[in-house]
C-alpha positions as MATLAB code, in Angstrom:
seq = 'XXXXXXXXXXXXXXXXXXXXXXXXXXXXXXXXXXXXXXXXXXXXXXXXXXXXXXXXXXXXXXXXXXXXXXXXXXXXXXXXXXXXXXXXXXXXXXXXXXXXXXXXXXXXXXXXXXXXXX';
ca = [
     -12.407   17.973  -21.425;
     -10.340   18.280  -18.244;
     -11.596   18.954  -14.752;
      -9.117   20.441  -12.048;
      -9.837   20.595   -8.427;
      -7.757   21.557   -5.489;
      -7.542   22.575   -1.933;
      -4.655   24.915   -1.251;
      -4.869   24.764    2.373;
      -4.689   20.801    2.692;
      -2.344   20.835   -0.444;
      -4.516   18.331   -2.282;
      -5.452   18.266   -6.111;
      -6.466   16.184   -8.958;
      -6.967   16.399  -12.720;
      -9.653   14.210  -14.321;
     -10.428   13.607  -18.028;
     -14.146   13.611  -18.583;
     -16.312   13.406  -21.738;
     -18.122   16.591  -22.753;
     -21.531   14.883  -22.044;
     -20.492   13.784  -18.479;
     -23.189   15.226  -16.074;
     -21.765   14.029  -12.829;
     -18.356   12.746  -11.755;
     -16.417   12.009   -8.486;
     -13.045   13.463   -7.803;
     -10.545   12.095   -5.433;
      -8.113   14.784   -4.142;
      -4.520   13.537   -3.742;
      -1.453   15.043   -2.123;
      -0.186   17.911   -4.234;
       3.033   20.164   -4.309;
       3.509   23.763   -4.835;
       5.666   25.606   -7.416;
       6.994   29.033   -6.138;
       9.377   31.547   -7.547;
      10.189   35.040   -8.199;
      10.652   37.335  -11.145;
      13.215   40.079  -11.066;
      14.748   42.354  -13.658;
      18.460   42.402  -14.580;
      19.004   45.074  -12.116;
      17.581   42.808   -9.294;
      14.261   44.681   -8.903;
      11.199   42.585   -8.467;
       8.642   42.569  -11.394;
       4.955   42.876  -10.423;
       1.916   41.678  -12.556;
       4.038   39.458  -14.851;
       2.171   36.535  -16.321;
       3.290   33.036  -15.433;
       2.028   29.888  -16.893;
       2.537   26.239  -15.820;
       1.662   23.311  -18.268;
       1.961   19.720  -18.462;
       1.280   17.287  -21.213;
       0.844   14.162  -18.848;
      -2.935   14.362  -19.018;
      -3.463   16.041  -22.231;
      -2.607   19.808  -22.267;
      -2.963   21.225  -18.628;
      -2.562   24.850  -18.224;
      -2.530   27.013  -15.091;
      -1.948   30.663  -14.854;
      -1.081   33.258  -12.184;
       0.732   36.450  -12.100;
       3.574   37.979   -9.863;
       2.615   40.016   -6.774;
       4.320   43.440   -5.792;
       7.495   41.606   -4.588;
       7.742   39.748   -7.892;
       6.679   36.474   -6.105;
       4.353   33.849   -7.658;
       3.036   30.461   -6.550;
       1.052   27.503   -7.872;
      -0.312   26.262   -4.567;
      -1.408   22.829   -5.740;
       0.044   20.984   -8.608;
      -0.485   17.308   -9.170;
       2.426   14.808   -8.493;
       4.205   12.469  -10.876;
       4.169   14.955  -13.747;
       6.661   17.206  -15.498;
       5.487   20.856  -15.289;
       6.841   23.641  -17.690;
       6.849   26.945  -15.953;
       6.968   30.093  -18.268;
       7.446   33.636  -17.637;
       5.870   35.888  -20.305;
       6.954   39.513  -20.759;
       6.975   41.793  -23.695;
       9.201   40.194  -26.331;
      10.666   37.685  -23.781;
       9.804   34.522  -22.471;
      11.716   31.977  -20.272;
      10.796   28.317  -19.274;
      11.910   25.980  -16.626;
      10.997   22.227  -16.428;
      10.112   20.896  -13.024;
       9.618   17.076  -12.454;
       7.172   17.051   -9.485;
       7.503   13.736   -7.657;
       6.850   14.388   -4.017;
       4.272   16.443   -1.940;
       6.522   19.392   -1.083;
       7.434   22.939   -2.228;
       9.567   23.302   -5.397;
      11.174   26.743   -5.172;
      12.515   28.071   -8.452;
      15.664   30.185   -8.818;
      14.641   33.776   -9.836;
      13.676   34.354  -13.432;
      15.714   37.225  -14.665;
      14.099   39.465  -17.330;
      15.476   42.779  -18.977;
      14.677   46.072  -17.320;
      12.048   48.168  -19.010;
];
């Protein structure tokens, strides 16, 4: 089982592997990064409420999810360092992924994802 904890204000995060029968554990939050981006259609219009996944295999399967706001923006505010993250945009009949190698505690902006207009 995996346990994820984060403090988006201080930009700290950690993932820990724990056994299913573990009753208590101590987590040490470490500096984290953020991944930000925007989803637009092929006409340049922002797409709202689009599902976005971020996953990493560094500690087993780690999955984070969010969705775009009214301006098409999304953010994963605290992702752990020294991991490859795969960010995927999911829409009807279309998905796009980008690989991000997160090494430093900073913002990682993504170029806009372009998806077909409805």
